Short mmCIF file of C-alpha atoms in Angstrom, two decimals:
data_model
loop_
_atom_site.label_atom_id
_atom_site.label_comp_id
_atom_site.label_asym_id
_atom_site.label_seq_id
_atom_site.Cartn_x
_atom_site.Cartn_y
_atom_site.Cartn_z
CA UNK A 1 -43.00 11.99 -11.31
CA UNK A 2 -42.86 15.51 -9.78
CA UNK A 3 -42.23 14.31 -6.31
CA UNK A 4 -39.61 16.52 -4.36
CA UNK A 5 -37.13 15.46 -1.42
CA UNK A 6 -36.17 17.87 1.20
CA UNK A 7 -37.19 20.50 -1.47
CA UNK A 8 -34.43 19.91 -3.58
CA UNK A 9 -34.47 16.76 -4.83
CA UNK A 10 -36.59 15.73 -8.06
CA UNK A 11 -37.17 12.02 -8.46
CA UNK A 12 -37.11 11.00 -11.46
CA UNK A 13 -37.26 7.30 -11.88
CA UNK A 14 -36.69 4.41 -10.08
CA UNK A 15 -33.37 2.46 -10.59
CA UNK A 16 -33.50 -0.33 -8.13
CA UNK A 17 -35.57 -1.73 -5.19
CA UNK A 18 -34.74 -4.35 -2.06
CA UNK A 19 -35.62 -5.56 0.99
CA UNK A 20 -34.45 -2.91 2.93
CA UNK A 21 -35.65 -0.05 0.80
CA UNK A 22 -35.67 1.65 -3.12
CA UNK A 23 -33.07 3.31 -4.89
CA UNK A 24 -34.03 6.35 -7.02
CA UNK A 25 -32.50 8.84 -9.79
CA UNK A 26 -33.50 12.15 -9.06
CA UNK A 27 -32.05 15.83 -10.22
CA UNK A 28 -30.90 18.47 -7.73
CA UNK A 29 -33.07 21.39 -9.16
CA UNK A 30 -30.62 23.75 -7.17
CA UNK A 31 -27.86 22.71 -8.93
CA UNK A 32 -29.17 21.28 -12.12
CA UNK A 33 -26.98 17.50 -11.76
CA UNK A 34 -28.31 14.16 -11.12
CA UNK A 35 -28.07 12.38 -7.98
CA UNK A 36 -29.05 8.60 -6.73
CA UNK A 37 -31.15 8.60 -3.74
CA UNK A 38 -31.10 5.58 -1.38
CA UNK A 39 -34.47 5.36 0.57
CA UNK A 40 -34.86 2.96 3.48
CA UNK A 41 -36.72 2.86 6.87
CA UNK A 42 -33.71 0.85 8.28
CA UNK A 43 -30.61 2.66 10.70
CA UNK A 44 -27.67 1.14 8.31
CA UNK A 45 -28.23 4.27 5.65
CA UNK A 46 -27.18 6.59 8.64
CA UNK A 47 -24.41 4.05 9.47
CA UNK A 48 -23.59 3.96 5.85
CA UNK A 49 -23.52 7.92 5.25
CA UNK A 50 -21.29 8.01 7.88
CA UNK A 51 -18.82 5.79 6.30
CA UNK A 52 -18.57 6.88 3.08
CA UNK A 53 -18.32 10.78 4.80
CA UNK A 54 -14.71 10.09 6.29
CA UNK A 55 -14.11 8.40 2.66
CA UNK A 56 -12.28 9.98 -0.30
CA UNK A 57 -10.84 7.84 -3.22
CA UNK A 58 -11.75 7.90 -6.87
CA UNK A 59 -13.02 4.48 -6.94
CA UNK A 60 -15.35 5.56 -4.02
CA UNK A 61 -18.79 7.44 -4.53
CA UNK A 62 -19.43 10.93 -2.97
CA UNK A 63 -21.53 11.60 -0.24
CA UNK A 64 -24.08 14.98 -0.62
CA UNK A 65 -26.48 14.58 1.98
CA UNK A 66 -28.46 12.91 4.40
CA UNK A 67 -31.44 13.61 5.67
CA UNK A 68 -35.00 12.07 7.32
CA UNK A 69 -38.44 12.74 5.97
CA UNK A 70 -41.79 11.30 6.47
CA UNK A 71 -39.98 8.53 9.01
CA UNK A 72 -37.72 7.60 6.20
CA UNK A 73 -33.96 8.06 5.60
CA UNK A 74 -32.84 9.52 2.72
CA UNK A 75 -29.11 9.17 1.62
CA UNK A 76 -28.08 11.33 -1.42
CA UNK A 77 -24.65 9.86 -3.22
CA UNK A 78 -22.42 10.71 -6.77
CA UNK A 79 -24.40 9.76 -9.67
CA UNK A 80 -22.33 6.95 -11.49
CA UNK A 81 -22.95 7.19 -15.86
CA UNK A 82 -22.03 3.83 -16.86
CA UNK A 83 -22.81 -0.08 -16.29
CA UNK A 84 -22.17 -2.60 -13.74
CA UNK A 85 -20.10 -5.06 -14.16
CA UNK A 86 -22.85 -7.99 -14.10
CA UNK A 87 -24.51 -5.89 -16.83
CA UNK A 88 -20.82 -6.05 -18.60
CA UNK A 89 -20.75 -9.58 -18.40
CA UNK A 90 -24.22 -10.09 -19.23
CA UNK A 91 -23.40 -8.15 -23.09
CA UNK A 92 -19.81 -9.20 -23.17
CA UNK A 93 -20.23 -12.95 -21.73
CA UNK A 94 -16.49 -12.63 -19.75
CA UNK A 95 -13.67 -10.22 -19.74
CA UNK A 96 -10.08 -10.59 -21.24
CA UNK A 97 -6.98 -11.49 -19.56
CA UNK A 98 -5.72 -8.15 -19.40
CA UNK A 99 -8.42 -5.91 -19.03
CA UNK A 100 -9.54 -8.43 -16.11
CA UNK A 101 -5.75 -7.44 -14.79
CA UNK A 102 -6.50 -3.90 -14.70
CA UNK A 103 -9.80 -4.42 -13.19
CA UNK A 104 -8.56 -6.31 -10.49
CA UNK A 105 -5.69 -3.84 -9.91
CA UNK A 106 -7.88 -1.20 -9.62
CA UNK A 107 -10.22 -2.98 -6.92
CA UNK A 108 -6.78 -3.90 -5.12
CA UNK A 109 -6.40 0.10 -4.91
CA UNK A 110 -9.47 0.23 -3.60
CA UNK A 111 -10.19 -2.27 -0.95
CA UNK A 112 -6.77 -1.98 -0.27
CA UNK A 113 -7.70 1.91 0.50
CA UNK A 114 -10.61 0.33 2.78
CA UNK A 115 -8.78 -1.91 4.83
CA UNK A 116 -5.94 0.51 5.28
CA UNK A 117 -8.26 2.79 7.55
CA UNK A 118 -8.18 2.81 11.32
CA UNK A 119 -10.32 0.55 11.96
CA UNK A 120 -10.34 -1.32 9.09
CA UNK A 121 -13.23 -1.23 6.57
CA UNK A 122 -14.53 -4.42 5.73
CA UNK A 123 -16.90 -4.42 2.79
CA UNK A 124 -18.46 -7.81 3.07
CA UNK A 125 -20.21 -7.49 -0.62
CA UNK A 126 -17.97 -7.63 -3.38
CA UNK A 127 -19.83 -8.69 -6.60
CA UNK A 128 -20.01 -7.85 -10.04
CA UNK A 129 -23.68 -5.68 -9.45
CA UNK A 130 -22.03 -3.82 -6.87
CA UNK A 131 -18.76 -2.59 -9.39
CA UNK A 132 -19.75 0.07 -11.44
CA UNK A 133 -17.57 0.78 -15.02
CA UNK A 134 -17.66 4.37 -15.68
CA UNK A 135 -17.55 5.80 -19.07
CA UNK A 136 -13.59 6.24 -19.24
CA UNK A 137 -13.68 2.60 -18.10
CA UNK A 138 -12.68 3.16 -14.65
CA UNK A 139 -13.87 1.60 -11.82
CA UNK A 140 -16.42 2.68 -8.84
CA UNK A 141 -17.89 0.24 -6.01
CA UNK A 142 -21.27 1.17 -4.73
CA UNK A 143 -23.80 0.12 -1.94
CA UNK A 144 -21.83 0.19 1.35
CA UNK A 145 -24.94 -1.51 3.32
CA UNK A 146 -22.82 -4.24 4.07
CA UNK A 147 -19.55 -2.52 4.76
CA UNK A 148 -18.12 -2.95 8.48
CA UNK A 149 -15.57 -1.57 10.91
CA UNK A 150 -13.00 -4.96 11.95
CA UNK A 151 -14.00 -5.16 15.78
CA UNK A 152 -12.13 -6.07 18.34
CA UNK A 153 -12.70 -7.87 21.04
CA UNK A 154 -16.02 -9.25 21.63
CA UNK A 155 -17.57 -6.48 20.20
CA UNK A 156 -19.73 -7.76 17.25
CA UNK A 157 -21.93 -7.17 14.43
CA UNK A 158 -25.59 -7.61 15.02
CA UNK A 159 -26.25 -8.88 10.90
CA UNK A 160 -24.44 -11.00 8.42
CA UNK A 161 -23.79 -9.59 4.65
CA UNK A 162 -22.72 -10.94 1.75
CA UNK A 163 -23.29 -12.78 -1.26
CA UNK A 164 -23.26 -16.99 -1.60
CA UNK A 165 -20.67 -17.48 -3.86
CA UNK A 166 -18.70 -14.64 -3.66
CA UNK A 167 -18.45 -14.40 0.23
CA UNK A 168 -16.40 -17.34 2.40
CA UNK A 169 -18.16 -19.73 4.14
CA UNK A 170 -16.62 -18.54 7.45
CA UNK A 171 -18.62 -15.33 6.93
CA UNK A 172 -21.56 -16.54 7.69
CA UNK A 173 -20.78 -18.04 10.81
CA UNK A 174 -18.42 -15.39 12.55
CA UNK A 175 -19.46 -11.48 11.78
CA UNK A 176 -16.41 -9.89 13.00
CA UNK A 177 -14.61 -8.63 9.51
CA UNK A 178 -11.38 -9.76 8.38
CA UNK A 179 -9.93 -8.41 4.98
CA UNK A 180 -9.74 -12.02 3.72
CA UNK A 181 -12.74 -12.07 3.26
CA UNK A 182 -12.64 -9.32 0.44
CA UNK A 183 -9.75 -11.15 -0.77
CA UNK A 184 -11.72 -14.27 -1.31
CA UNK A 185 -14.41 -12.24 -2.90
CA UNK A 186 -11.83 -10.58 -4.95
CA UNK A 187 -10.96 -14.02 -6.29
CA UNK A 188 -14.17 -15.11 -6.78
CA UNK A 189 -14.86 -11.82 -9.19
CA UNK A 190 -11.83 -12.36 -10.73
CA UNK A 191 -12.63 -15.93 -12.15
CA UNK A 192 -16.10 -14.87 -13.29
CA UNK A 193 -14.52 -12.17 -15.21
CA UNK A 194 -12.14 -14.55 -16.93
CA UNK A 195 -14.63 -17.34 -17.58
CA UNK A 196 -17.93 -15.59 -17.04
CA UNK A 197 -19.00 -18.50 -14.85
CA UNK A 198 -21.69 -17.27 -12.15
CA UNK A 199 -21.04 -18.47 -8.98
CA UNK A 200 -24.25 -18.35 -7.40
CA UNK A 201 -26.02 -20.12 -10.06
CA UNK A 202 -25.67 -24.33 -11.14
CA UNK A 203 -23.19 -26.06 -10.93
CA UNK A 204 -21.83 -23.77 -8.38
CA UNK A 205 -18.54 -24.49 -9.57
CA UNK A 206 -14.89 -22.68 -9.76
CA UNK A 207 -12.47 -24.72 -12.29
CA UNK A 208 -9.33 -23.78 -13.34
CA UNK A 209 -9.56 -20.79 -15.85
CA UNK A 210 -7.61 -22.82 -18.85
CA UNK A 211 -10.12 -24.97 -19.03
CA UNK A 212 -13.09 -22.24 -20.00
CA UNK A 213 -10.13 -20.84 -22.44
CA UNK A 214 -6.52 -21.95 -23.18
CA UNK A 215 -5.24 -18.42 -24.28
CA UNK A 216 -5.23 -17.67 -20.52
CA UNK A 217 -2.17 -17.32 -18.19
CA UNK A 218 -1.69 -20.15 -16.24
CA UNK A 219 -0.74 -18.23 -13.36
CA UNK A 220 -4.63 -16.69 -12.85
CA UNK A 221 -5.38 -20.00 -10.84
CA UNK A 222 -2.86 -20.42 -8.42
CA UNK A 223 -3.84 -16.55 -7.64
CA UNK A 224 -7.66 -17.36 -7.77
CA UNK A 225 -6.96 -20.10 -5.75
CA UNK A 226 -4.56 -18.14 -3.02
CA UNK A 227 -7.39 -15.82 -2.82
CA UNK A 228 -10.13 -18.63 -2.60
CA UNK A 229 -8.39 -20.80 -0.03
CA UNK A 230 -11.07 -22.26 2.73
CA UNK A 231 -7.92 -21.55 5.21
CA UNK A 232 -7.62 -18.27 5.90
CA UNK A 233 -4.35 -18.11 6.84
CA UNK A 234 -3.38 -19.46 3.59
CA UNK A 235 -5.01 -16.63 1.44
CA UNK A 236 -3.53 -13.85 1.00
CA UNK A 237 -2.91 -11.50 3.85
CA UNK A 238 -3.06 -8.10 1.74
CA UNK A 239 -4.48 -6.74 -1.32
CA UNK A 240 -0.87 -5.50 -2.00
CA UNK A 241 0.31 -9.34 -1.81
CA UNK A 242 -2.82 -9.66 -4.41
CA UNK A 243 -1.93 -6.67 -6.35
CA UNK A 244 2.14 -7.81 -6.21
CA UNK A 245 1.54 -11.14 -7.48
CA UNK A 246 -0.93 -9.77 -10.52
CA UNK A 247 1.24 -7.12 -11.90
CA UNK A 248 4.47 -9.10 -11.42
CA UNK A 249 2.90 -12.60 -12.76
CA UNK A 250 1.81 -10.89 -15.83
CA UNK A 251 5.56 -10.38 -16.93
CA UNK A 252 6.81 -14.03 -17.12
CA UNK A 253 7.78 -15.69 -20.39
CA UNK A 254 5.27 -18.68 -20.00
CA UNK A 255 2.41 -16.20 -18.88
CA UNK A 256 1.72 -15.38 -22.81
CA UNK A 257 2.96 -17.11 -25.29
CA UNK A 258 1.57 -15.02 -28.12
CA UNK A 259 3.43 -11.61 -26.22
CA UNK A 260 6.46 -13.67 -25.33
CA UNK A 261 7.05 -15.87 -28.45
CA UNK A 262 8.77 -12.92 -30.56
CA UNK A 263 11.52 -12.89 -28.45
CA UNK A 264 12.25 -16.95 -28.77
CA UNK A 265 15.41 -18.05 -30.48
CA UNK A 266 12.99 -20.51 -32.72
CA UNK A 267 11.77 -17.42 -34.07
CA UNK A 268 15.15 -16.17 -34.89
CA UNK A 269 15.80 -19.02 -36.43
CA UNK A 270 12.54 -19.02 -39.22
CA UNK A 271 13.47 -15.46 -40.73
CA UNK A 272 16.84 -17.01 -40.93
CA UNK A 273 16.17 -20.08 -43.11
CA UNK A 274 13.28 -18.18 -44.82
CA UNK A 275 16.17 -15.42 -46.13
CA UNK A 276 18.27 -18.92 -47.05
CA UNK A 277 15.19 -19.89 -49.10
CA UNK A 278 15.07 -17.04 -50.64
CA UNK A 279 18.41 -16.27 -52.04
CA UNK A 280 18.86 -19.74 -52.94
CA UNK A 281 15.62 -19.21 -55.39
CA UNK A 282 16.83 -16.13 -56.46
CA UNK A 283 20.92 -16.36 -56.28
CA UNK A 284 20.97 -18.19 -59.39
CA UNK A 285 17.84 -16.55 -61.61
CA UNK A 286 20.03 -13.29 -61.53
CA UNK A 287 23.20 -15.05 -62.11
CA UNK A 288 21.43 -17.00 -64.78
CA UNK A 289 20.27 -20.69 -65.11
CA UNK A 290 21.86 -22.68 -68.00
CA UNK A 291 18.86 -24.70 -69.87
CA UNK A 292 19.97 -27.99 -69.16
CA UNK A 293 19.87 -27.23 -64.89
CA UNK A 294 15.95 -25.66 -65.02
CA UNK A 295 14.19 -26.79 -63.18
CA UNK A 296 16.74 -29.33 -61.66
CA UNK A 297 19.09 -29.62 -60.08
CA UNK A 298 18.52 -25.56 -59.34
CA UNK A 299 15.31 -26.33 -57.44
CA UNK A 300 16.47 -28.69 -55.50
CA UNK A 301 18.23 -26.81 -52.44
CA UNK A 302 15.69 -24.39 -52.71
CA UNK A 303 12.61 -26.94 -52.17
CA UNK A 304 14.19 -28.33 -49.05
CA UNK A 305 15.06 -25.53 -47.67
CA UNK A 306 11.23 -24.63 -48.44
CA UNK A 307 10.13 -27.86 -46.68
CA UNK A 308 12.32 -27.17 -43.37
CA UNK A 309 10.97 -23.73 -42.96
CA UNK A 310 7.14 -24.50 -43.20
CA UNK A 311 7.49 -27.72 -41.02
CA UNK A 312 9.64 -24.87 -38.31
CA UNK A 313 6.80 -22.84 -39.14
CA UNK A 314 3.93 -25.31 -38.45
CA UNK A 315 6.10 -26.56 -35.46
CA UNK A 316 6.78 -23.40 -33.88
CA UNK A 317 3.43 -21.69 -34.23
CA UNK A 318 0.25 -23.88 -35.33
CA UNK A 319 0.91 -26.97 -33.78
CA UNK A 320 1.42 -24.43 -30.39
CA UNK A 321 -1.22 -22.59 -30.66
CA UNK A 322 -4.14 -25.09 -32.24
CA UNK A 323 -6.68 -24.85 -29.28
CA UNK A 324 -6.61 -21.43 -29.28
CA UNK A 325 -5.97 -19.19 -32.38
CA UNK A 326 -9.96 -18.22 -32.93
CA UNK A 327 -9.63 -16.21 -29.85
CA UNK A 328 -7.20 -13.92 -31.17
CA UNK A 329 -9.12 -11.06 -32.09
CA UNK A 330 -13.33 -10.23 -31.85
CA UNK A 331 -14.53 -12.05 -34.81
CA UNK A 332 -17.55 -9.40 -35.50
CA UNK A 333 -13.92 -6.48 -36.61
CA UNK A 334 -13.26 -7.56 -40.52
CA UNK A 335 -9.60 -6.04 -42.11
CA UNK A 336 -10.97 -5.37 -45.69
CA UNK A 337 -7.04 -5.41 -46.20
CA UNK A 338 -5.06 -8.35 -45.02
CA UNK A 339 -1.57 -8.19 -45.63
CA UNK A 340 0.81 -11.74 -46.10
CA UNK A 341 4.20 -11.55 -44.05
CA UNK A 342 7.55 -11.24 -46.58
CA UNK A 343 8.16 -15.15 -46.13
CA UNK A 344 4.62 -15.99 -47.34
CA UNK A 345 4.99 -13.36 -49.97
CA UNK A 346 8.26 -15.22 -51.59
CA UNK A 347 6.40 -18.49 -51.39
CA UNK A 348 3.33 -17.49 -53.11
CA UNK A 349 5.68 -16.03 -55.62
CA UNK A 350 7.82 -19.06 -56.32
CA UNK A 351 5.66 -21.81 -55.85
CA UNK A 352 3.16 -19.63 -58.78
CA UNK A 353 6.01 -19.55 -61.08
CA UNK A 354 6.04 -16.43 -60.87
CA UNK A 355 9.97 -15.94 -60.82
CA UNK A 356 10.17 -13.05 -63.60
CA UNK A 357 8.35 -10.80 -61.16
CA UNK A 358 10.97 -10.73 -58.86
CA UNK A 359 13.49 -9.57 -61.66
CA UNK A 360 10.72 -7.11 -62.80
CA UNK A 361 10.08 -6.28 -59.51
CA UNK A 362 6.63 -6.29 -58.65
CA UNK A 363 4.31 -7.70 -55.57
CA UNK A 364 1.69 -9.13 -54.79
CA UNK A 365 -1.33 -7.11 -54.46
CA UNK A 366 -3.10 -7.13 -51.09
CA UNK A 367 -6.39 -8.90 -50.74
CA UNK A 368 -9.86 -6.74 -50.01
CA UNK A 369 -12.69 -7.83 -49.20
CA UNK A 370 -16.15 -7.59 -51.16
CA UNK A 371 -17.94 -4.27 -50.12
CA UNK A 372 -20.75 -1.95 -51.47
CA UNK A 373 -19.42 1.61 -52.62
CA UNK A 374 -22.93 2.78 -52.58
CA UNK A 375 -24.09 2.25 -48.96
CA UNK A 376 -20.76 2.26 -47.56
CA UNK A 377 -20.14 6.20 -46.76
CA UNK A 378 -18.12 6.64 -43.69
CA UNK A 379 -15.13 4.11 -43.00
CA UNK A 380 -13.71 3.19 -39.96
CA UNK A 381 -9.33 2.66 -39.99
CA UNK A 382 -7.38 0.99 -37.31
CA UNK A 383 -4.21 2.48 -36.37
CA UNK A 384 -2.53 0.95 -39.13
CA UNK A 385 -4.52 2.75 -41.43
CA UNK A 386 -6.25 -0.33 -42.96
CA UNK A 387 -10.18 0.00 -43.12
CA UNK A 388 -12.52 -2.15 -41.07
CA UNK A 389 -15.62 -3.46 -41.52
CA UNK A 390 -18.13 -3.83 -38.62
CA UNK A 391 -20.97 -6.06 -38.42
CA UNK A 392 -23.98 -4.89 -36.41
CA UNK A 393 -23.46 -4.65 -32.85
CA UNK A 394 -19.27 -5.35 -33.50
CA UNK A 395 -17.49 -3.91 -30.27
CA UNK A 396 -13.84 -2.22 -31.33
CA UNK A 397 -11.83 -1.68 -27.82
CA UNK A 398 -9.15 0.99 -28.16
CA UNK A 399 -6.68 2.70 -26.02
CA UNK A 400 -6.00 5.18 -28.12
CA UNK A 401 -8.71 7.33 -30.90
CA UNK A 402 -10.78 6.07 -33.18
CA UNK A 403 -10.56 7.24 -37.06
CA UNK A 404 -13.56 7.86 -39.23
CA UNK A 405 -13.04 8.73 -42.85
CA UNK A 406 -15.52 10.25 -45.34
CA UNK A 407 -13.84 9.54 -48.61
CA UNK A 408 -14.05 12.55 -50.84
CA UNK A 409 -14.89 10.87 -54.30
CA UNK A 410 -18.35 9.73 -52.42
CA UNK A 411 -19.03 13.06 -51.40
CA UNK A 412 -22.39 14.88 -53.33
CA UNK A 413 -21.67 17.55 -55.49
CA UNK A 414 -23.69 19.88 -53.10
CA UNK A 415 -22.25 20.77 -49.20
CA UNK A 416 -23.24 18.32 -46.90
CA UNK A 417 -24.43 19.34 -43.49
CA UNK A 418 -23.24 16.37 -40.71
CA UNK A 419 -23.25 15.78 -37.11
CA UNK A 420 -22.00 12.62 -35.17
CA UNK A 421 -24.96 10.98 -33.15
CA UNK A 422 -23.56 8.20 -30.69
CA UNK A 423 -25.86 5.75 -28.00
CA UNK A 424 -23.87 5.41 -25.09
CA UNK A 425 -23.97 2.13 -23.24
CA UNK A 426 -26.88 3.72 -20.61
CA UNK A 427 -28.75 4.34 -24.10
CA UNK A 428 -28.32 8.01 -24.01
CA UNK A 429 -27.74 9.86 -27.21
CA UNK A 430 -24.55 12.70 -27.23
CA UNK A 431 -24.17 14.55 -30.59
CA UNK A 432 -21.75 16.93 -31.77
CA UNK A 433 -21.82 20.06 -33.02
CA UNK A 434 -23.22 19.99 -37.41
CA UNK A 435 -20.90 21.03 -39.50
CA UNK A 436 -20.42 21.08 -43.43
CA UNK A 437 -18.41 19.19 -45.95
CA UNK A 438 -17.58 19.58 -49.44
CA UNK A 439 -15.71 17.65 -51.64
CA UNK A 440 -13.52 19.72 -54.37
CA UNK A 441 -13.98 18.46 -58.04
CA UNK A 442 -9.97 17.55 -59.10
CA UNK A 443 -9.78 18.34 -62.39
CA UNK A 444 -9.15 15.78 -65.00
CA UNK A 445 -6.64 15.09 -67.77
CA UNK A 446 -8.53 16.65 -70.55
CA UNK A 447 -9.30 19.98 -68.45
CA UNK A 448 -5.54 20.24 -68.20
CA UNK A 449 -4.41 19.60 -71.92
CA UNK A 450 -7.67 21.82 -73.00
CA UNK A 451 -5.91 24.70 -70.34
CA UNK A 452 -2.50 24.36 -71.81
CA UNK A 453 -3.99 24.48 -75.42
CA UNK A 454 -5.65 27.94 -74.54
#
């Protein structure tokens, strides 16, 4: 397409289309950077451009320009890399607890940056198209259309906006703004992202979160429903309340029991009669057992105090966490080394007979799991150092780097030329510089004794 805007704009394709007009990605050929341009034969892009111009806030998109042409209005904004969050959900199915707490922080900051101006901002539209999740996982919100000044008076709107589902009902009857009303939309986000449960589609239904998964806090409902109240009054008042309650909430014992239960006396308690277990099994081996006590009565104190700490065990942990252990980690990210704790460890060893290596002492080998040298070249560590194994399409979420190691011994004799491809999540490629890697021969036992000989 070699169609020019207010010759400096290149449109280049399409992105999105609406009732009220199309939405384009085009290239500023002055400047060489792309743009999104927001066509429309309505007023609102004028009354939207002048928004977003006494705007500035990272989670906000720049305004370039604005402009008419041809009877049209033209508004030129930030081009945003990344995906939306309905395109998020659509991959991912729902978000986790915490990164759903971030997210929600983050739109706290912003609407709360909205609604702090004078007059308020209203936006009127928040939903899970209109959040954008840039490539550093940050978050933008786009398409102020709907966005509003909170009137006073008798001074009112002349549309409605907003989304069933996601909007109040009392929005579509009165269209003066009130910030609860991006509260309640705020709420309504907030639960899809936990249980990826579209509002706007059947059953048109918000339950409580723990029912879609037990691993989550019990506290995300009564703030989903503070947020969601039909009563305005009793919603919150202030995405600082909102933002308060999330980041405070998130602390308490009983929010997360896997974070919380390391600190529990019960815990305390198992590493306690494990070490009792231990020594009793291996107390008298070093001291020596006569023939006529093996193997009783010397295993009998031992064996109970076996029995009590697997039934504290299975009390303290399985039984607790039953419904919802296969939710502990992505299922598609395999440890091909998966190490037992020290009280498993003993156990294996005693109840294997295998007393003498604990004299000798030796271990137990860790486990690995099947893999093919030949196809497997590069491999992936986690920050333990332990190597993963990814099946196709696996997602591995990281705060912090990501290691890839070429193991030398797989290495050709020759030098090997290499450059990193990766397909970003808007399917364009970025590659790194090539550069070369060769693997040094070590030299074996023979070449050494045949160097010493000469």
């Amino acid at each position: 397409m070699d169609k020019v805007l207010f010759h400096k704009y290149k449109v280049l394709r399409l992105i999105g289309s609406g009732g009220t007009g199309r939405v384009w990605l085009a290239e500023d050929i002055h400047l060489n950077q792309p743009v999104v341009v927001k066509e429309s034969q309505e007023e609102f892009l004028t009354l939207e451009a002048a928004f977003l111009k006494e705007l500035e806030h990272p989670g906000l998109p720049a305004v370039y320009d604005c402009f008419c042409q041809e009877e049209r209005t033209y508004l030129v904004m930030e081009y945003i890399e990344g995906m939306s969050l309905r395109q998020y959900l659509g991959r991912h199915g729902k978000v986790s607890g915490e990164q759903a707490v971030k997210w929600t922080v983050e739109l706290c900051d912003i609407l709360g940056y909205l609604h702090g101006r004078h007059p308020a901002v209203i936006y009127r539209d928040l939903k899970p198209e209109n959040i954008m999740i840039r490539q550093n996982g940050r978050l933008k919100l786009i398409d102020f259309g709907g966005a509003m000044y909170a009137l006073c008076g008798d001074k009112k709107e002349m549309f409605c906006v907003g989304t069933k589902g996601y909007s109040p009902p009392e929005q579509w009857k009165d269209m003066r703004g009130d910030v609860t009303w991006d509260i309640y939309s705020l709420g309504a986000v907030l639960h899809e992202m936990l249980t990826g449960e579209n509002p706007t589609l059947p059953a048109y239904r918000r339950g409580p979160v723990r029912e879609y998964d037990r691993g989550l806090w019990s506290a995300f409902d009564k703030i989903i429903d503070k947020c969601t109240a039909k009563d305005t009054g009793k919603r919150y008042q202030s995405m600082e309340e909102v933002k308060e309650d999330l980041t405070r909430r998130r602390l308490l014992p009983g929010m997360g029991f896997g974070a919380a239960r390391r600190f529990l006396p019960g815990t305390a308690a198992l590493w306690l009669m494990g070490g009792c277990t231990a020594f009793l099994f291996t107390e008298p081996l070093l001291k020596g057992v006569p023939e006529n006590e093996f193997p009783f009565p010397y295993l009998e104190r031992p064996l109970i105090f076996l029995m009590l700490t697997l039934l504290w065990y299975l009390m303290l942990y399985r039984h607790r966490n039953k419904k919802n252990y296969l939710c502990k980690r992505e299922k598609n990210v395999w440890l091909s080394e998966k190490k037992f704790s020290g009280l498993f460890t003993i156990m294996l060893l005693l109840l294997g007979g295998s007393s003498p290596l604990i004299l000798s002492g030796s271990f137990v080998p860790a486990v690995h799991a099947q893999e093919e040298p030949e196809k497997l070249w590069v491999e992936m560590r986690d920050g333990l150092g332990r190597k993963m194994l990814l099946k196709y399409d696996a997602v591995y979420e990281t705060e912090d780097s990501v290691r890839f190691e070429l193991p030398a011994d797989r290495l050709p004799s020759q030098k090997l030329a290499m450059r990193i491809v990766a397909v970003g999540e808007d399917g364009e490629q970025y590659s790194s510089r090539v550069f070369y890697v060769r693997g040094i021969e070590k030299a074996t036992e023979s070449d050494i004794v045949g160097s010493e000989k000469e």
